[in-house]
Tab-separated table of C-alpha atoms in Angstrom:
chain	number	residue	atom	x	y	z
K	1	MET	CA	-49.249	31.642	-8.997
K	2	SER	CA	-48.933	28.043	-10.160
K	3	GLY	CA	-51.211	25.862	-12.322
K	4	VAL	CA	-53.479	23.299	-11.584
K	5	ARG	CA	-51.322	20.203	-11.212
K	6	ILE	CA	-52.344	17.806	-13.849
K	7	SER	CA	-53.625	14.904	-11.164
K	8	THR	CA	-55.983	17.642	-10.133
K	9	LYS	CA	-57.128	18.508	-13.414
K	10	LEU	CA	-57.342	14.473	-14.230
K	11	GLY	CA	-59.259	14.064	-11.343
K	12	LEU	CA	-61.954	16.491	-11.614
K	13	GLY	CA	-62.298	15.363	-14.943
K	14	LEU	CA	-62.864	12.124	-13.735
K	15	THR	CA	-64.858	13.373	-10.796
K	16	LEU	CA	-67.151	15.306	-13.450
K	17	THR	CA	-67.541	12.683	-16.145
K	18	SER	CA	-68.955	9.558	-13.691
K	19	ALA	CA	-71.260	12.429	-12.085
K	20	VAL	CA	-72.914	13.035	-15.588
K	21	ILE	CA	-72.529	9.547	-17.081
K	22	LEU	CA	-73.527	8.209	-13.506
K	23	GLY	CA	-76.295	10.887	-12.828
K	24	ALA	CA	-77.491	10.459	-16.739
K	25	TYR	CA	-77.888	6.621	-15.405
K	26	GLY	CA	-79.678	7.295	-12.045
K	27	TYR	CA	-82.292	9.725	-14.150
K	28	SER	CA	-82.921	7.284	-16.284
K	29	GLN	CA	-83.496	4.533	-13.826
K	30	LEU	CA	-86.118	6.667	-11.606
K	31	GLN	CA	-87.853	7.625	-14.616
K	32	LYS	CA	-88.225	3.822	-15.645
K	33	GLU	CA	-89.071	3.129	-11.832
K	34	GLU	CA	-91.899	5.782	-12.042
K	35	HIS	CA	-93.266	4.226	-15.391
K	36	ASP	CA	-93.135	0.512	-14.030
K	37	LEU	CA	-95.040	1.677	-10.873
K	38	ARG	CA	-97.869	3.971	-12.557
K	39	THR	CA	-98.260	0.610	-15.334
K	40	ALA	CA	-97.913	-2.064	-11.910
K	41	THR	CA	-101.010	0.651	-9.757
K	42	GLU	CA	-102.920	1.531	-13.021
K	43	HIS	CA	-102.807	-2.370	-13.879
K	44	ALA	CA	-104.411	-3.342	-10.717
K	45	ALA	CA	-106.444	-0.405	-10.422
K	46	ARG	CA	-108.314	-1.376	-13.937
K	47	LEU	CA	-108.437	-4.708	-12.595
K	48	LEU	CA	-110.310	-3.705	-9.479
K	49	ALA	CA	-112.243	-1.404	-12.168
K	50	THR	CA	-113.201	-4.011	-14.485
K	51	ALA	CA	-114.222	-6.387	-11.327
K	52	LEU	CA	-116.798	-4.057	-10.221
K	53	GLN	CA	-117.961	-3.031	-13.883
K	54	VAL	CA	-119.230	-6.255	-13.995
K	55	ALA	CA	-120.997	-6.328	-10.448
K	56	MET	CA	-122.339	-3.195	-10.971
K	57	GLU	CA	-123.752	-4.251	-14.512
K	58	ASN	CA	-125.221	-7.561	-13.198
K	59	ALA	CA	-126.731	-5.778	-9.788
K	60	LEU	CA	-128.482	-2.989	-12.082
K	61	ARG	CA	-129.601	-5.064	-14.597
K	62	ASP	CA	-131.082	-7.458	-11.545
K	63	GLY	CA	-132.381	-4.270	-10.088
K	64	GLN	CA	-130.439	-4.912	-7.096
K	65	ALA	CA	-129.410	-1.377	-5.334
K	66	ALA	CA	-128.603	-3.155	-1.910
K	67	ASP	CA	-126.392	-5.096	-3.935
K	68	VAL	CA	-124.427	-2.556	-5.182
K	69	ASN	CA	-124.278	-0.862	-1.396
K	70	GLU	CA	-122.952	-4.178	-0.120
K	71	ILE	CA	-120.253	-4.098	-3.053
K	72	LEU	CA	-119.033	-0.588	-1.802
K	73	GLU	CA	-119.230	-1.443	1.791
K	74	SER	CA	-117.285	-4.502	1.155
K	75	LEU	CA	-115.001	-2.496	-0.577
K	76	ASP	CA	-114.696	0.200	1.795
K	77	HIS	CA	-113.750	-2.616	4.276
K	78	ARG	CA	-111.037	-3.886	2.466
K	79	ASP	CA	-109.197	-0.809	1.126
K	80	PRO	CA	-110.739	2.395	2.549
K	81	THR	CA	-108.721	4.768	0.536
K	82	VAL	CA	-110.082	3.646	-2.808
K	83	ASP	CA	-113.276	6.084	-3.369
K	84	VAL	CA	-115.972	4.169	-6.131
K	85	PHE	CA	-118.740	6.310	-8.027
K	86	VAL	CA	-121.687	4.659	-9.652
K	87	PHE	CA	-123.818	7.333	-12.322
K	88	ASP	CA	-126.855	7.439	-13.953
K	89	ALA	CA	-126.792	8.257	-17.845
K	90	GLN	CA	-127.199	11.865	-17.003
K	91	ALA	CA	-124.112	11.579	-14.806
K	92	VAL	CA	-125.947	11.783	-11.524
K	93	PRO	CA	-124.099	10.369	-8.764
K	94	LEU	CA	-126.707	7.031	-7.677
K	95	VAL	CA	-124.128	5.520	-5.400
K	96	ARG	CA	-121.115	6.221	-3.770
K	97	SER	CA	-118.544	4.458	-1.537
K	98	PRO	CA	-118.590	6.006	2.403
K	99	GLY	CA	-116.477	9.023	2.711
K	100	SER	CA	-116.468	9.700	-0.903
K	101	SER	CA	-117.231	13.280	-1.114
K	102	GLN	CA	-113.567	14.815	-1.265
K	103	THR	CA	-112.857	13.274	-4.378
K	104	LEU	CA	-115.970	13.780	-6.263
K	105	HIS	CA	-115.251	16.973	-7.959
K	106	LEU	CA	-112.499	14.871	-9.318
K	107	VAL	CA	-114.557	12.418	-11.512
K	108	GLU	CA	-117.632	14.167	-12.785
K	109	ASP	CA	-115.884	15.716	-15.917
K	110	ALA	CA	-114.684	12.075	-16.275
K	111	ALA	CA	-118.096	10.934	-16.481
K	112	ARG	CA	-119.334	13.018	-18.667
K	113	ARG	CA	-116.897	12.651	-21.061
K	114	VAL	CA	-117.257	8.618	-20.606
K	115	LEU	CA	-120.882	8.624	-21.259
K	116	LYS	CA	-120.509	11.036	-23.975
K	117	THR	CA	-117.680	9.014	-25.773
K	118	HIS	CA	-118.864	5.477	-24.932
K	119	HIS	CA	-115.039	5.108	-24.136
K	120	SER	CA	-113.247	4.365	-20.833
K	121	LEU	CA	-110.744	7.053	-19.642
K	122	THR	CA	-107.905	6.397	-17.244
K	123	HIS	CA	-106.350	9.495	-15.617
K	124	PHE	CA	-103.264	10.303	-13.674
K	125	ALA	CA	-104.303	13.723	-11.456
K	126	GLY	CA	-102.870	16.229	-9.498
K	127	PRO	CA	-99.168	17.766	-9.116
K	128	GLU	CA	-97.008	16.170	-11.038
K	129	LYS	CA	-100.059	13.966	-11.826
K	130	LEU	CA	-99.186	12.109	-8.823
K	131	SER	CA	-102.281	12.828	-6.627
K	132	HIS	CA	-104.962	10.077	-7.874
K	133	LEU	CA	-105.492	7.787	-10.473
K	134	LEU	CA	-109.084	7.888	-12.204
K	135	ILE	CA	-110.455	5.218	-13.915
K	136	VAL	CA	-114.066	5.768	-15.453
K	137	LEU	CA	-115.449	2.981	-17.456
K	138	PRO	CA	-118.945	2.778	-18.931
K	139	LEU	CA	-122.013	0.539	-17.633
K	140	HIS	CA	-123.765	-1.174	-20.401
K	141	SER	CA	-127.431	-2.549	-20.966
K	142	ASP	CA	-127.957	-6.067	-21.131
K	143	ASP	CA	-127.870	-6.390	-24.426
K	144	ASN	CA	-124.375	-4.020	-24.670
K	145	THR	CA	-125.882	-1.908	-26.780
K	146	ASN	CA	-126.503	1.566	-24.742
K	147	VAL	CA	-124.642	2.999	-21.834
K	148	VAL	CA	-127.008	3.296	-18.756
K	149	GLY	CA	-124.405	4.986	-16.526
K	150	ALA	CA	-120.668	4.881	-15.687
K	151	LEU	CA	-118.289	3.769	-12.807
K	152	ALA	CA	-115.622	5.624	-11.799
K	153	VAL	CA	-112.603	4.153	-9.645
K	154	VAL	CA	-110.625	6.897	-7.738
K	155	LYS	CA	-107.365	5.383	-6.022
K	156	PRO	CA	-105.006	7.483	-4.163
K	157	LEU	CA	-101.508	7.572	-5.131
K	158	ASP	CA	-99.786	8.612	-1.852
K	159	GLY	CA	-97.843	4.609	-1.963
K	160	LEU	CA	-96.994	5.165	-5.261
K	161	ARG	CA	-95.392	8.787	-4.341
K	162	GLN	CA	-93.934	7.308	-1.268
K	163	ASP	CA	-91.888	4.353	-3.513
K	164	LEU	CA	-91.106	6.999	-5.794
K	165	GLU	CA	-89.347	9.425	-3.191
K	166	SER	CA	-87.807	6.158	-1.736
K	167	THR	CA	-86.730	5.019	-4.878
K	168	SER	CA	-85.216	8.488	-5.596
K	169	ARG	CA	-83.682	8.688	-2.483
K	170	ALA	CA	-81.800	5.290	-2.575
K	171	THR	CA	-80.893	5.699	-6.312
K	172	VAL	CA	-79.409	9.537	-5.686
K	173	LEU	CA	-77.480	7.809	-2.645
K	174	SER	CA	-76.392	5.531	-4.812
K	175	VAL	CA	-75.340	7.458	-7.679
K	176	LEU	CA	-73.464	10.084	-5.021
K	177	THR	CA	-71.705	6.712	-3.644
K	178	LEU	CA	-70.243	5.598	-6.868
K	179	ILE	CA	-69.206	8.986	-7.763
K	180	THR	CA	-67.013	8.969	-4.291
K	181	GLY	CA	-66.152	5.831	-4.675
K	182	ILE	CA	-64.865	6.489	-8.475
K	183	SER	CA	-63.591	9.568	-7.586
K	184	LEU	CA	-60.956	8.310	-4.703
K	185	VAL	CA	-60.337	5.433	-6.648
K	186	GLY	CA	-59.476	7.616	-9.425
K	187	TRP	CA	-57.241	10.191	-6.984
K	188	LEU	CA	-55.675	7.442	-5.246
K	189	LEU	CA	-54.361	5.633	-8.791
K	190	LEU	CA	-53.325	9.229	-10.012
K	191	MET	CA	-51.611	10.013	-6.780
K	192	LEU	CA	-49.800	6.618	-6.875
K	193	TYR	CA	-49.303	5.676	-10.785
K	194	LEU	CA	-48.708	9.574	-11.781
K	195	ARG	CA	-48.294	13.053	-9.141
K	196	ARG	CA	-45.619	10.905	-7.127
K	197	PRO	CA	-44.010	9.906	-9.919
K	198	LEU	CA	-44.073	13.091	-11.247
K	199	GLU	CA	-42.911	14.632	-8.204
K	200	ARG	CA	-39.958	12.093	-7.749
K	201	VAL	CA	-38.763	13.474	-11.340
K	202	VAL	CA	-39.539	16.988	-10.422
K	203	GLY	CA	-37.079	16.694	-7.294
K	204	ALA	CA	-34.537	14.708	-9.356
K	205	MET	CA	-34.833	17.578	-12.020
K	206	ARG	CA	-34.071	20.339	-9.416
K	207	ALA	CA	-30.849	18.052	-7.962
K	208	VAL	CA	-29.428	17.839	-11.299
K	209	ARG	CA	-30.051	21.775	-11.758
K	210	GLY	CA	-27.942	22.201	-8.423
K	211	GLY	CA	-25.243	20.053	-10.127
K	212	ASP	CA	-26.186	16.670	-8.439
K	213	PHE	CA	-25.705	14.376	-11.614
K	214	THR	CA	-25.891	11.112	-9.417
K	215	ALA	CA	-29.760	11.725	-8.814
K	216	THR	CA	-31.875	9.272	-10.044
K	217	VAL	CA	-35.547	8.038	-10.045
K	218	THR	CA	-36.487	4.596	-9.214
K	219	PRO	CA	-39.107	3.526	-11.502
K	220	GLY	CA	-42.394	2.426	-10.037
K	221	SER	CA	-43.877	0.623	-13.423
K	222	ASP	CA	-43.895	-0.342	-16.820
K	223	ASP	CA	-45.933	2.284	-17.965
K	224	GLU	CA	-45.679	5.633	-19.728
K	225	VAL	CA	-44.692	7.382	-16.771
K	226	GLY	CA	-42.245	4.596	-16.032
K	227	GLU	CA	-40.612	5.420	-19.664
K	228	VAL	CA	-40.401	8.653	-19.053
K	229	VAL	CA	-38.487	7.658	-15.728
K	230	HIS	CA	-36.420	5.730	-17.989
K	231	ALA	CA	-35.680	8.081	-20.133
K	232	PHE	CA	-34.912	10.817	-17.544
K	233	ASN	CA	-32.343	8.818	-15.657
K	234	GLY	CA	-30.556	7.819	-19.005
K	235	MET	CA	-30.498	11.692	-19.959
K	236	VAL	CA	-29.069	12.205	-16.469
K	237	LYS	CA	-26.477	9.707	-16.702
K	238	GLU	CA	-25.291	10.911	-20.303
K	239	LEU	CA	-25.440	14.211	-18.864
K	240	GLY	CA	-23.282	13.201	-15.860
K	241	GLU	CA	-20.911	11.451	-18.486
K	242	ALA	CA	-20.665	14.651	-20.540
K	243	ARG	CA	-19.958	16.601	-17.309
K	244	GLN	CA	-17.164	14.212	-16.612
K	245	ARG	CA	-15.818	14.307	-20.309
K	246	LEU	CA	-15.912	17.879	-19.781
K	247	SER	CA	-14.061	18.041	-16.643
K	248	ALA	CA	-11.310	15.225	-17.626
K	249	GLU	CA	-10.604	17.838	-20.949
K	250	ALA	CA	-10.639	21.209	-18.729
K	251	GLU	CA	-8.338	19.112	-16.029
K	252	SER	CA	-5.986	17.891	-19.111
K	253	ARG	CA	-5.880	21.655	-20.680
K	254	LEU	CA	-4.796	23.011	-17.380
K	255	ALA	CA	-2.171	20.254	-17.144
K	256	LEU	CA	-1.051	20.643	-21.051
K	257	GLU	CA	-0.639	24.140	-20.145
K	258	ALA	CA	0.934	23.710	-16.580
K	259	GLY	CA	3.405	21.475	-18.475
K	260	LEU	CA	3.796	24.195	-21.345
K	261	ARG	CA	5.024	26.531	-18.815
K	262	ARG	CA	7.324	24.036	-17.105
K	263	VAL	CA	8.915	23.616	-20.370
K	264	ASP	CA	9.367	26.589	-20.908
K	265	LYS	CA	11.014	27.147	-17.493
K	266	LEU	CA	12.942	24.183	-18.065
K	267	ALA	CA	14.280	26.050	-21.525
K	268	ALA	CA	14.815	28.968	-19.771
K	269	VAL	CA	16.896	26.923	-17.612
K	270	GLY	CA	18.871	25.300	-19.977
K	271	GLN	CA	19.785	28.244	-21.436
K	272	LEU	CA	20.816	29.964	-18.110
K	273	SER	CA	22.900	26.690	-17.223
K	274	ALA	CA	24.677	26.632	-20.328
K	275	GLY	CA	25.729	30.069	-19.766
K	276	LEU	CA	26.642	30.125	-16.342
K	277	ALA	CA	28.554	26.626	-16.885
K	278	HIS	CA	30.924	28.764	-19.874
K	279	GLU	CA	30.421	31.841	-18.183
K	280	ILE	CA	31.459	31.078	-14.611
K	281	GLY	CA	33.305	27.795	-14.871
K	282	SER	CA	37.010	28.439	-15.275
K	283	PRO	CA	36.867	31.340	-13.273
K	284	LEU	CA	34.808	29.470	-10.177
K	285	LEU	CA	37.669	26.812	-10.498
K	286	ILE	CA	40.336	28.981	-10.293
K	287	LEU	CA	38.696	30.299	-7.222
K	288	ASN	CA	38.086	27.234	-5.998
K	289	GLY	CA	42.018	26.369	-6.445
K	290	ARG	CA	43.372	29.405	-4.782
K	291	ALA	CA	40.727	29.374	-1.909
K	292	GLN	CA	41.679	25.792	-1.069
K	293	ALA	CA	45.295	26.539	-1.215
K	294	LEU	CA	45.399	29.032	1.322
K	295	ALA	CA	43.327	27.064	3.427
K	296	ALA	CA	45.838	24.400	3.194
K	297	ARG	CA	48.705	27.133	4.375
K	298	ALA	CA	49.163	26.487	7.940
K	299	GLU	CA	51.400	29.537	8.543
K	300	LEU	CA	48.522	32.158	7.643
K	301	PRO	CA	46.241	33.756	10.171
K	302	ASP	CA	43.279	31.474	11.946
K	303	ASP	CA	40.845	33.756	10.305
K	304	VAL	CA	42.320	34.085	6.411
K	305	ARG	CA	42.135	30.186	6.484
K	306	ARG	CA	38.546	30.450	8.132
K	307	ASN	CA	37.570	32.726	5.151
K	308	ALA	CA	39.451	30.428	2.786
K	309	ARG	CA	37.485	27.059	3.812
K	310	ILE	CA	34.217	29.403	3.745
K	311	LEU	CA	34.940	30.454	0.064
K	312	VAL	CA	35.965	26.921	-0.749
K	313	GLU	CA	32.172	25.806	0.506
K	314	GLN	CA	30.620	28.448	-1.098
K	315	SER	CA	32.320	28.049	-4.672
K	316	GLU	CA	31.747	24.137	-4.887
K	317	ARG	CA	28.095	24.980	-3.681
K	318	ILE	CA	28.136	27.244	-7.401
K	319	GLU	CA	29.493	24.130	-8.853
K	320	ARG	CA	26.383	21.784	-7.540
K	321	ILE	CA	24.180	24.684	-8.472
K	322	VAL	CA	25.656	24.797	-11.919
K	323	ARG	CA	25.669	20.529	-12.064
K	324	GLN	CA	21.814	20.161	-11.276
K	325	LEU	CA	20.849	23.095	-13.878
K	326	LEU	CA	23.106	21.276	-16.253
K	327	ASP	CA	21.353	17.754	-14.887
K	328	LEU	CA	17.702	18.988	-15.331
K	329	ALA	CA	18.468	21.138	-18.761
K	330	ARG	CA	20.133	18.280	-20.469
K	331	ARG	CA	18.664	15.431	-18.862
K	332	LYS	CA	20.046	11.901	-20.925
K	333	PRO	CA	16.498	10.156	-22.276
K	334	SER	CA	16.086	7.456	-19.796
K	335	LYS	CA	17.269	4.171	-20.693
K	336	LEU	CA	13.872	1.586	-19.519
K	337	GLU	CA	14.064	-2.067	-18.763
K	338	SER	CA	12.133	-4.711	-16.682
K	339	LEU	CA	13.765	-4.423	-13.440
K	340	ASP	CA	12.918	-4.891	-9.632
K	341	ALA	CA	11.808	-1.832	-7.745
K	342	LEU	CA	12.602	-3.236	-4.684
K	343	ALA	CA	16.208	-3.539	-5.043
K	344	SER	CA	16.980	-0.015	-6.237
K	345	VAL	CA	14.885	1.652	-3.559
K	346	ARG	CA	15.984	-0.591	-0.840
K	347	ALA	CA	19.522	0.359	-1.457
K	348	VAL	CA	18.907	4.024	-1.157
K	349	VAL	CA	16.916	3.710	1.739
K	350	GLU	CA	20.254	1.476	3.203
K	351	LEU	CA	22.235	4.451	1.875
K	352	LEU	CA	20.697	6.929	4.091
K	353	GLU	CA	19.898	5.013	7.121
K	354	PHE	CA	23.400	6.540	8.845
K	355	ASP	CA	22.029	9.913	7.961
K	356	ALA	CA	18.626	9.001	9.554
K	357	ARG	CA	20.394	7.856	12.416
K	358	GLY	CA	22.611	11.093	12.769
K	359	ARG	CA	19.573	13.753	12.622
K	360	ASP	CA	17.674	11.094	15.296
K	361	VAL	CA	14.876	10.478	12.682
K	362	ARG	CA	13.158	7.021	12.429
K	363	LEU	CA	13.436	5.495	9.049
K	364	THR	CA	11.383	2.196	8.466
K	365	PHE	CA	11.007	0.897	5.045
K	366	HIS	CA	8.095	-1.592	4.274
K	367	SER	CA	7.374	-3.414	1.079
K	368	GLU	CA	4.052	-5.876	-0.093
K	369	GLU	CA	4.833	-9.120	-1.984
K	370	PRO	CA	4.505	-10.117	-4.409
K	371	LEU	CA	5.421	-6.618	-6.199
K	372	PRO	CA	5.558	-6.592	-10.308
K	373	ARG	CA	8.597	-5.832	-12.158
K	374	VAL	CA	8.660	-2.320	-13.498
K	375	LEU	CA	9.892	-0.741	-16.632
K	376	ALA	CA	12.205	1.890	-15.724
K	377	ASP	CA	15.605	3.351	-15.663
K	378	GLY	CA	17.437	2.190	-12.497
K	379	ASP	CA	19.400	5.413	-11.840
K	380	GLY	CA	16.517	7.310	-12.705
K	381	LEU	CA	13.930	5.465	-9.989
K	382	GLN	CA	16.862	5.654	-7.648
K	383	GLN	CA	17.273	9.259	-8.047
K	384	VAL	CA	13.623	9.746	-7.437
K	385	THR	CA	14.057	7.641	-4.098
K	386	LEU	CA	17.104	9.543	-3.194
K	387	ASN	CA	15.754	13.306	-3.651
K	388	LEU	CA	12.421	12.541	-1.939
K	389	LEU	CA	14.347	10.660	1.131
K	390	THR	CA	16.413	13.671	1.502
K	391	ASN	CA	13.519	16.290	0.990
K	392	ALA	CA	11.714	13.969	3.854
K	393	LEU	CA	15.023	13.646	6.435
K	394	ARG	CA	15.279	17.419	6.143
K	395	ALA	CA	12.060	18.332	6.795
K	396	THR	CA	11.327	15.778	10.070
K	397	PRO	CA	12.642	17.016	13.264
K	398	ARG	CA	15.038	15.233	15.728
K	399	GLY	CA	12.475	12.204	17.268
K	400	GLY	CA	10.118	12.125	13.989
K	401	GLU	CA	9.628	9.572	11.280
K	402	VAL	CA	9.920	8.876	7.490
K	403	ARG	CA	8.063	5.689	6.139
K	404	VAL	CA	9.158	4.173	2.909
K	405	THR	CA	6.554	1.826	1.435
K	406	LEU	CA	6.327	-0.048	-1.908
K	407	ALA	CA	2.899	-1.751	-3.006
K	408	PRO	CA	1.033	-2.783	-6.258
K	409	SER	CA	-1.332	-0.097	-7.689
K	410	THR	CA	-3.289	1.351	-10.162
K	411	PHE	CA	-3.706	4.625	-11.588
K	412	HIS	CA	-4.193	7.174	-14.005
K	413	PRO	CA	-1.071	9.029	-15.554
K	414	ALA	CA	-3.231	12.123	-16.608
K	415	PRO	CA	-7.035	13.266	-16.198
K	416	GLY	CA	-8.994	11.045	-19.056
K	417	LEU	CA	-6.434	8.750	-19.676
K	418	ARG	CA	-6.887	4.862	-19.045
K	419	GLU	CA	-5.947	3.383	-16.110
K	420	ARG	CA	-2.622	1.730	-15.374
K	421	HIS	CA	-1.030	-1.091	-13.021
K	422	GLY	CA	2.282	-0.299	-11.682
K	423	VAL	CA	4.084	0.115	-8.278
K	424	ARG	CA	3.425	2.714	-5.786
K	425	LEU	CA	6.260	4.102	-4.327
K	426	SER	CA	5.398	6.291	-1.303
K	427	VAL	CA	7.734	8.539	1.459
K	428	GLU	CA	5.540	9.794	4.342
K	429	ASP	CA	7.567	12.045	6.679
K	430	THR	CA	6.045	13.534	9.953
K	431	GLY	CA	7.893	17.213	9.221
K	432	VAL	CA	6.945	20.257	9.436
K	433	GLY	CA	4.711	19.744	6.131
K	434	MET	CA	3.642	22.772	3.775
K	435	ASP	CA	0.615	25.028	3.215
K	436	ASP	CA	-1.433	25.246	-0.017
K	437	ALA	CA	0.520	27.768	-1.381
K	438	ALA	CA	3.461	25.924	-1.210
K	439	LEU	CA	1.752	22.763	-2.448
K	440	GLU	CA	0.779	24.750	-5.550
K	441	ARG	CA	4.116	25.611	-6.310
K	442	VAL	CA	6.735	22.429	-5.134
K	443	PHE	CA	7.169	20.867	-8.353
K	444	GLU	CA	8.105	24.453	-9.903
K	445	PRO	CA	11.889	25.108	-10.703
K	446	PHE	CA	14.092	27.225	-8.324
K	447	PHE	CA	10.906	26.996	-5.697
K	448	THR	CA	12.393	25.880	-2.512
K	449	THR	CA	11.211	26.547	1.248
K	450	TRP	CA	14.761	25.439	2.322
K	451	SER	CA	16.900	28.428	1.008
K	452	ALA	CA	18.379	28.932	4.349
K	453	HIS	CA	19.686	25.547	4.511
K	454	ALA	CA	21.144	25.231	0.942
K	455	GLY	CA	17.884	24.462	-0.854
K	456	THR	CA	17.759	25.142	-4.439
K	457	GLY	CA	14.506	24.252	-5.793
K	458	LEU	CA	15.780	21.681	-8.107
K	459	GLY	CA	15.253	18.348	-6.652
K	460	LEU	CA	11.559	18.195	-7.092
K	461	PRO	CA	11.183	19.759	-10.679
K	462	VAL	CA	14.010	16.480	-11.498
K	463	VAL	CA	11.693	13.996	-9.382
K	464	LYS	CA	8.673	15.372	-11.511
K	465	ALA	CA	10.450	15.316	-14.915
K	466	ILE	CA	11.828	11.468	-14.500
K	467	VAL	CA	8.538	10.182	-13.395
K	468	ALA	CA	6.776	11.497	-16.628
K	469	GLU	CA	9.788	10.194	-18.870
K	470	HIS	CA	8.371	6.795	-17.426
K	471	GLY	CA	4.991	7.093	-17.903
K	472	GLY	CA	3.762	7.691	-14.127
K	473	ALA	CA	2.524	10.161	-11.833
K	474	VAL	CA	3.253	11.861	-8.675
K	475	THR	CA	1.045	13.235	-6.251
K	476	VAL	CA	1.557	15.087	-2.807
K	477	THR	CA	-0.166	15.745	-0.107
K	478	SER	CA	0.568	18.327	3.037
K	479	ARG	CA	-0.305	20.221	6.213
K	480	PRO	CA	1.533	22.378	8.378
K	481	GLY	CA	2.856	20.896	11.179
K	482	LEU	CA	1.730	17.139	10.299
K	483	GLY	CA	4.219	16.228	8.016
K	484	THR	CA	4.068	15.524	3.866
K	485	HIS	CA	3.246	12.423	1.816
K	486	PHE	CA	4.745	12.074	-1.490
K	487	VAL	CA	2.989	9.188	-3.789
K	488	VAL	CA	4.756	7.890	-6.826
K	489	HIS	CA	3.269	5.643	-9.247
K	490	ILE	CA	5.678	3.303	-11.987
K	491	PRO	CA	3.829	1.722	-14.839
K	492	SER	CA	4.751	-2.200	-14.949
K	493	GLU	CA	6.622	-3.845	-17.807
K	494	LYS	CA	3.392	-5.429	-18.851
K	495	GLU	CA	1.675	-1.737	-19.702
K	496	GLU	CA	1.876	-0.371	-22.931
K	497	GLY	CA	2.621	2.864	-23.848
K	498	THR	CA	4.681	3.837	-21.216
K	499	GLY	CA	7.372	5.738	-21.207
K	500	ALA	CA	8.576	9.364	-22.289
K	501	VAL	CA	6.208	10.575	-25.644
């Protein structure tokens, strides 16, 4: 089970914090509003009570009971919700406003306390002190020395209660609206500036874990999350570069191992060729001479002469194989000099045009201009071209085509080495092609797919060796039935560090 997202935690924290702060603020505002309403109501009621106190004292002093009743009736017409009581010195009600019998019990005890203490009394009565406001004032004699009674004013607090309820509802609604608004804005900001960028980073991390070191995240801002994204992109770039270096080192190591294996094979070929040249050279020469002599004698039967010619052909084939072995194992170091690759390659193409016509194969040659001059051995470059063209013509059936192209190029001699400039020799045929197994062994000495056609398996190893001496590169692509394509890169004369090492 996955844990709670950090954006959810921050959003809940923001909501709770805003709820606490705004709730406390709303509560304090309600308390202040209630205090202000109570103060205003008390002030208005006290003004009324004070005015009535003066009027009642004057009426009682003048013995005008009718004036008292007239005052109470006038007050009842103006505000029937206010009840007024006048008590004598023994707290016995003398006069009261119409319909005030239900509130008499609220002021009886208060009237006694005022008559006893001679001090006015203000009291909020009822549940939560929101039922009635009681104001009791003493009534003094003419000389203001004696208290001859008490005046009680009872004002119901329905309006105050309704105002407080309305204010409470408005305050709660405002607080909830603010909490909701702050929460929504907070969640939206967290989504835009935290959650989504982090989700993109997590997605890129999963891609990198899957091997895609090109996965990056587009920074959306320059804040802390943006710094995390920049740091992540930098880390992915470094990991990709490190992986490329490791891959290049691994490829270089494999290439070195393959090169060492080829060197071991060439060393074995050298020993073998030297032994063959010494052990079978003279007997082979004698055998070839005797066979030629027999084939030249006209008086011998035809079958004898035919067998003699076969001996001549096969002994000459053995001689060519030994010569090729010696050429491969004891190659002279290439003599590199500045030359025009076009002239060397064109000469070989023109030499083999007759052979191509005899095989009914179309041989085309194209060169892009201008070509840089190369630092190469002329004989070696022609031998490379000759071997590749010979193989291409041999592999192409009648009606097929062999295309030779020269063009400027850039290439890497081996994985991990710097890029170089030079000339690309391309030899492409529409022949039988090779499968993957043959492609892996195409440059191995003695490996050939033409053993039934006098193939020795030494032509392409010679090509590989010559190109390596020039500091170039050779690649091959092929598909069965679709032909083969060889590409040879020879460094230009302006490149440094070319040639054999």
